[in-house]
Amino acid sequence: MHAKHKISKTKLIDMVGMVHSSYYRKPTNGKKGNRPSKFTYHSKKGPISQDGVIESVKSILKHPFIDCGYRLMTSYLKRDGYTINHKKLYRIMKEANLLKLEDRIDRSGSGRKFVKFRKVNTSRP
């Protein structure tokens, strides 16, 4: 339109009452933020793919007395030499269906249940 009427873009934008940055803004089609990384660094083995991390998590979960979530699993993997964040491990475990979201322990009503009565009923001195 500015070429048709031989007027500059800045004057046309000012006449319309538009902000200059919104005129020149190009919308991005997609998600915001960085893409998730495909590799995790191990201190001895170097970069490892997500499949290698999943295999490590499964090998830790094979032990009979280990049943943990992503936060404790993060500390286990860090102890093994991985450089991994708990948020990244949550995403990886969620994609591999290793999170136990249905079997969670409800801790909202728990507490000291062995104390039921505040007043003690005595029968003798």
XYZ file of N, CA and C in Angstrom:
375
model
N 0.820 -1.182 0.000
C 0.000 0.000 0.000
C 0.871 1.255 0.000
N 2.029 1.172 0.692
C 2.899 2.347 0.739
C 3.508 2.648 -0.631
N 3.696 1.626 -1.476
C 4.249 1.847 -2.814
C 3.196 2.490 -3.728
N 1.942 2.154 -3.505
C 0.857 2.682 -4.335
C 0.666 4.175 -4.110
N 0.710 4.619 -2.865
C 0.489 6.020 -2.521
C 1.783 6.803 -2.361
N 2.913 6.150 -2.578
C 4.238 6.775 -2.478
C 4.428 7.489 -1.149
N 4.229 6.720 -0.085
C 4.434 7.214 1.276
C 5.290 6.192 2.014
N 6.109 6.648 2.908
C 7.009 5.721 3.603
C 6.230 4.839 4.577
N 6.838 3.712 4.898
C 6.201 2.773 5.836
C 6.039 3.403 7.208
N 7.040 4.124 7.667
C 6.973 4.705 9.010
C 5.844 5.723 9.118
N 5.652 6.556 8.074
C 4.557 7.535 8.112
C 3.203 6.835 8.072
N 3.118 5.775 7.280
C 1.866 5.029 7.179
C 1.535 4.349 8.511
N 2.551 3.780 9.157
C 2.342 3.130 10.459
C 1.933 4.156 11.508
N 2.546 5.344 11.465
C 2.181 6.404 12.406
C 0.767 6.906 12.163
N 0.356 7.006 10.886
C -0.997 7.480 10.572
C -2.050 6.497 11.074
N -1.765 5.232 10.969
C -2.717 4.210 11.421
C -2.748 4.147 12.949
N -1.651 4.537 13.588
C -1.577 4.467 15.046
C -1.081 3.129 15.538
N -0.299 2.486 14.733
C 0.209 1.151 15.059
C 1.620 1.265 15.627
N 2.006 0.301 16.425
C 3.354 0.250 16.953
C 4.262 -0.357 15.890
N 5.450 0.204 15.732
C 6.358 -0.237 14.671
C 6.777 -1.693 14.850
N 7.000 -2.111 16.085
C 7.467 -3.481 16.312
C 6.396 -4.511 15.951
N 5.131 -4.168 16.133
C 4.082 -5.127 15.785
C 3.898 -5.222 14.269
N 4.257 -4.184 13.539
C 4.191 -4.254 12.073
C 5.257 -5.197 11.530
N 6.452 -5.118 12.084
C 7.564 -5.909 11.568
C 7.660 -7.302 12.198
N 6.828 -7.608 13.159
C 6.901 -8.897 13.847
C 6.431 -10.011 12.933
N 7.198 -11.080 12.909
C 6.829 -12.263 12.144
C 6.437 -13.356 13.125
N 5.210 -13.863 13.061
C 4.795 -14.895 14.017
C 5.524 -16.212 13.759
N 5.865 -16.882 14.851
C 6.496 -18.197 14.741
C 5.430 -19.253 14.936
N 5.460 -20.233 14.093
C 4.486 -21.318 14.205
C 5.147 -22.490 14.900
N 4.805 -22.696 16.138
C 5.386 -23.805 16.873
C 5.408 -23.521 18.359
N 6.026 -24.417 19.102
C 6.106 -24.280 20.545
C 7.172 -23.269 20.930
N 6.968 -22.653 22.089
C 7.952 -21.729 22.605
C 9.061 -22.508 23.305
N 10.217 -21.891 23.392
C 11.314 -22.493 24.134
C 12.201 -23.367 23.272
N 13.219 -23.889 23.907
C 14.170 -24.760 23.218
C 13.600 -26.163 23.069
N 14.056 -26.852 22.050
C 13.650 -28.239 21.866
C 14.364 -29.104 22.897
N 13.721 -30.165 23.365
C 14.405 -31.037 24.324
C 15.603 -31.722 23.676
N 16.669 -31.843 24.451
C 17.887 -32.455 23.916
C 17.688 -33.954 23.737
N 18.388 -34.498 22.774
C 18.258 -35.922 22.471
C 19.341 -36.760 23.144
N 20.328 -36.105 23.738
C 21.431 -36.813 24.349
C 21.636 -36.353 25.784
N 22.126 -37.258 26.617
C 22.475 -36.979 27.996
C 23.937 -37.355 28.182
N 24.659 -36.532 28.888
C 26.091 -36.755 29.049
C 26.365 -37.698 30.211
N 27.231 -38.679 29.979
C 27.697 -39.602 31.010
C 29.187 -39.351 31.193
N 29.655 -39.377 32.445
C 31.045 -39.006 32.728
C 32.052 -39.963 32.097
N 31.708 -41.234 31.930
C 32.649 -42.207 31.376
C 32.347 -42.555 29.923
N 31.078 -42.589 29.561
C 30.677 -43.039 28.231
C 30.462 -41.900 27.236
N 30.386 -40.665 27.707
C 30.148 -39.532 26.817
C 28.656 -39.337 26.587
N 28.277 -38.739 25.446
C 26.856 -38.515 25.160
C 26.117 -39.831 24.926
N 24.964 -39.971 25.580
C 24.148 -41.183 25.472
C 22.748 -40.762 25.037
N 22.140 -41.539 24.163
C 20.792 -41.228 23.688
C 19.765 -41.498 24.789
N 18.534 -41.078 24.531
C 17.471 -41.278 25.518
C 17.184 -42.748 25.744
N 17.379 -43.560 24.719
C 17.154 -44.999 24.875
C 18.133 -45.599 25.874
N 19.367 -45.106 25.888
C 20.347 -45.575 26.866
C 19.975 -45.178 28.279
N 19.400 -43.981 28.431
C 18.950 -43.533 29.753
C 17.779 -44.394 30.215
N 16.879 -44.708 29.300
C 15.717 -45.550 29.637
C 16.180 -46.936 30.074
N 17.173 -47.482 29.385
C 17.705 -48.789 29.775
C 18.343 -48.733 31.155
N 19.030 -47.641 31.464
C 19.629 -47.486 32.795
C 18.555 -47.403 33.873
N 17.480 -46.677 33.586
C 16.375 -46.553 34.550
C 15.724 -47.916 34.762
N 15.507 -48.646 33.679
C 14.893 -49.977 33.805
C 15.786 -50.933 34.581
N 17.091 -50.834 34.386
C 17.995 -51.718 35.127
C 17.991 -51.383 36.618
N 17.840 -50.107 36.954
C 17.757 -49.729 38.371
C 16.433 -50.204 38.963
N 15.351 -50.094 38.193
C 14.034 -50.509 38.692
C 13.884 -52.025 38.777
N 14.801 -52.800 38.173
C 14.735 -54.261 38.251
C 15.046 -54.785 39.642
N 15.813 -54.019 40.420
C 16.148 -54.471 41.768
C 14.872 -54.646 42.587
N 14.817 -55.671 43.432
C 13.556 -56.013 44.093
C 13.044 -54.976 45.084
N 13.915 -54.221 45.736
C 13.445 -53.316 46.776
C 13.489 -51.853 46.351
N 13.727 -51.583 45.089
C 13.757 -50.202 44.609
C 12.478 -49.916 43.853
N 11.703 -49.004 44.377
C 10.482 -48.559 43.739
C 10.418 -47.055 43.980
N 10.954 -46.285 43.050
C 11.099 -44.861 43.306
C 10.541 -44.050 42.143
N 10.379 -42.772 42.388
C 9.905 -41.845 41.377
C 11.061 -41.178 40.664
N 10.729 -40.135 39.941
C 11.745 -39.502 39.098
C 12.764 -38.716 39.899
N 12.392 -38.182 41.065
C 13.351 -37.392 41.840
C 14.444 -38.273 42.440
N 14.044 -39.380 43.049
C 15.039 -40.293 43.616
C 15.829 -40.983 42.512
N 15.162 -41.251 41.385
C 15.849 -41.856 40.246
C 16.912 -40.912 39.692
N 16.664 -39.610 39.784
C 17.663 -38.628 39.347
C 18.929 -38.752 40.177
N 18.764 -38.917 41.483
C 19.950 -39.047 42.336
C 20.680 -40.358 42.063
N 19.944 -41.438 41.768
C 20.588 -42.706 41.413
C 21.404 -42.557 40.127
N 20.827 -41.891 39.133
C 21.536 -41.726 37.862
C 22.734 -40.800 38.006
N 22.605 -39.770 38.830
C 23.746 -38.881 39.068
C 24.866 -39.629 39.765
N 24.514 -40.533 40.662
C 25.513 -41.354 41.347
C 26.217 -42.286 40.362
N 25.483 -42.715 39.319
C 26.077 -43.588 38.300
C 26.941 -42.834 37.297
N 26.886 -41.500 37.303
C 27.746 -40.731 36.407
C 27.025 -39.907 35.369
N 25.706 -39.919 35.370
C 24.952 -39.128 34.407
C 24.885 -37.666 34.869
N 24.863 -36.763 33.910
C 24.575 -35.359 34.185
C 23.172 -35.118 33.664
N 22.186 -35.200 34.563
C 20.787 -35.130 34.145
C 19.996 -34.320 35.164
N 18.985 -33.644 34.670
C 18.111 -32.816 35.471
C 16.851 -33.611 35.813
N 16.217 -33.301 36.941
C 15.004 -34.040 37.311
C 13.863 -33.764 36.341
N 13.834 -32.572 35.745
C 12.767 -32.251 34.792
C 12.942 -33.035 33.492
N 14.184 -33.181 33.074
C 14.460 -33.960 31.869
C 14.147 -35.431 32.104
N 14.507 -35.939 33.275
C 14.223 -37.337 33.586
C 12.720 -37.576 33.687
N 11.978 -36.613 34.213
C 10.514 -36.734 34.273
C 9.950 -36.866 32.866
N 10.426 -36.047 31.934
C 9.940 -36.101 30.558
C 10.289 -37.440 29.917
N 11.509 -37.906 30.134
C 11.937 -39.179 29.542
C 11.128 -40.335 30.115
N 10.946 -40.340 31.440
C 10.197 -41.434 32.068
C 8.724 -41.379 31.688
N 8.185 -40.197 31.482
C 6.784 -40.074 31.085
C 6.584 -40.601 29.664
N 7.524 -40.300 28.769
C 7.423 -40.799 27.388
C 7.562 -42.315 27.325
N 8.327 -42.895 28.261
C 8.551 -44.343 28.266
C 7.558 -45.079 29.170
N 6.586 -44.374 29.722
C 5.563 -44.944 30.623
C 6.191 -45.635 31.830
N 7.198 -45.004 32.404
C 7.851 -45.554 33.594
C 7.403 -44.849 34.869
N 6.609 -43.795 34.745
C 6.085 -43.125 35.939
C 4.904 -43.916 36.467
N 4.821 -44.016 37.752
C 3.729 -44.756 38.365
C 2.715 -43.762 38.920
N 1.983 -43.139 38.023
C 1.055 -42.087 38.424
C -0.202 -42.658 39.074
N -0.586 -43.879 38.698
C -1.805 -44.468 39.266
C -1.559 -45.070 40.648
N -0.337 -45.527 40.892
C -0.022 -46.226 42.133
C 0.569 -45.311 43.202
N 0.303 -44.038 43.111
C 0.867 -43.104 44.088
C 0.254 -43.315 45.458
N 1.046 -43.046 46.465
C 0.568 -43.132 47.837
C -0.072 -41.804 48.189
N -1.303 -41.852 48.695
C -2.002 -40.632 49.075
C -1.514 -40.210 50.457
N -0.791 -39.117 50.505
C -0.216 -38.664 51.765
C -0.978 -37.485 52.351
N -2.125 -37.157 51.790
C -2.842 -35.970 52.246
C -3.444 -36.177 53.637
N -3.947 -37.366 53.934
C -4.594 -37.591 55.223
C -3.708 -38.310 56.212
N -2.472 -38.582 55.820
C -1.606 -39.328 56.715
C -1.055 -38.416 57.790
N -0.495 -38.997 58.759
C 0.059 -38.242 59.867
C 0.213 -39.170 61.055
N 0.111 -38.622 62.223
C 0.263 -39.427 63.433
C -1.081 -40.034 63.784
N -1.354 -41.180 63.244
C -2.659 -41.809 63.455
C -2.705 -42.641 64.729
N -1.554 -42.882 65.351
C -1.572 -43.692 66.559
C -2.071 -42.879 67.755
N -2.107 -41.567 67.656
C -2.662 -40.735 68.729
C -4.111 -40.474 68.366
N -5.040 -41.150 69.061
C -6.450 -41.007 68.727
C -7.190 -40.138 69.728
N -6.818 -40.207 70.999
C -7.519 -39.446 72.016
C -6.531 -38.574 72.768
N -6.897 -37.315 72.971
C -6.024 -36.407 73.707
C -6.166 -36.617 75.210
N -7.371 -36.899 75.649
C -7.594 -37.112 77.084
C -7.466 -38.586 77.408
N -6.709 -38.868 78.448
C -6.491 -40.261 78.846
C -7.511 -40.597 79.919
N -8.256 -41.686 79.728
C -9.230 -42.161 80.727
C -8.515 -43.156 81.638
N -8.315 -42.757 82.882
C -7.630 -43.635 83.829
C -8.627 -44.373 84.678
N -8.304 -45.586 85.012
C -9.181 -46.381 85.856
C -8.606 -46.538 87.261
N -7.317 -46.331 87.459
C -6.674 -46.404 88.787
C -5.507 -45.432 88.826
N -5.038 -45.122 90.022
C -3.947 -44.142 90.138
C -2.633 -44.665 89.634
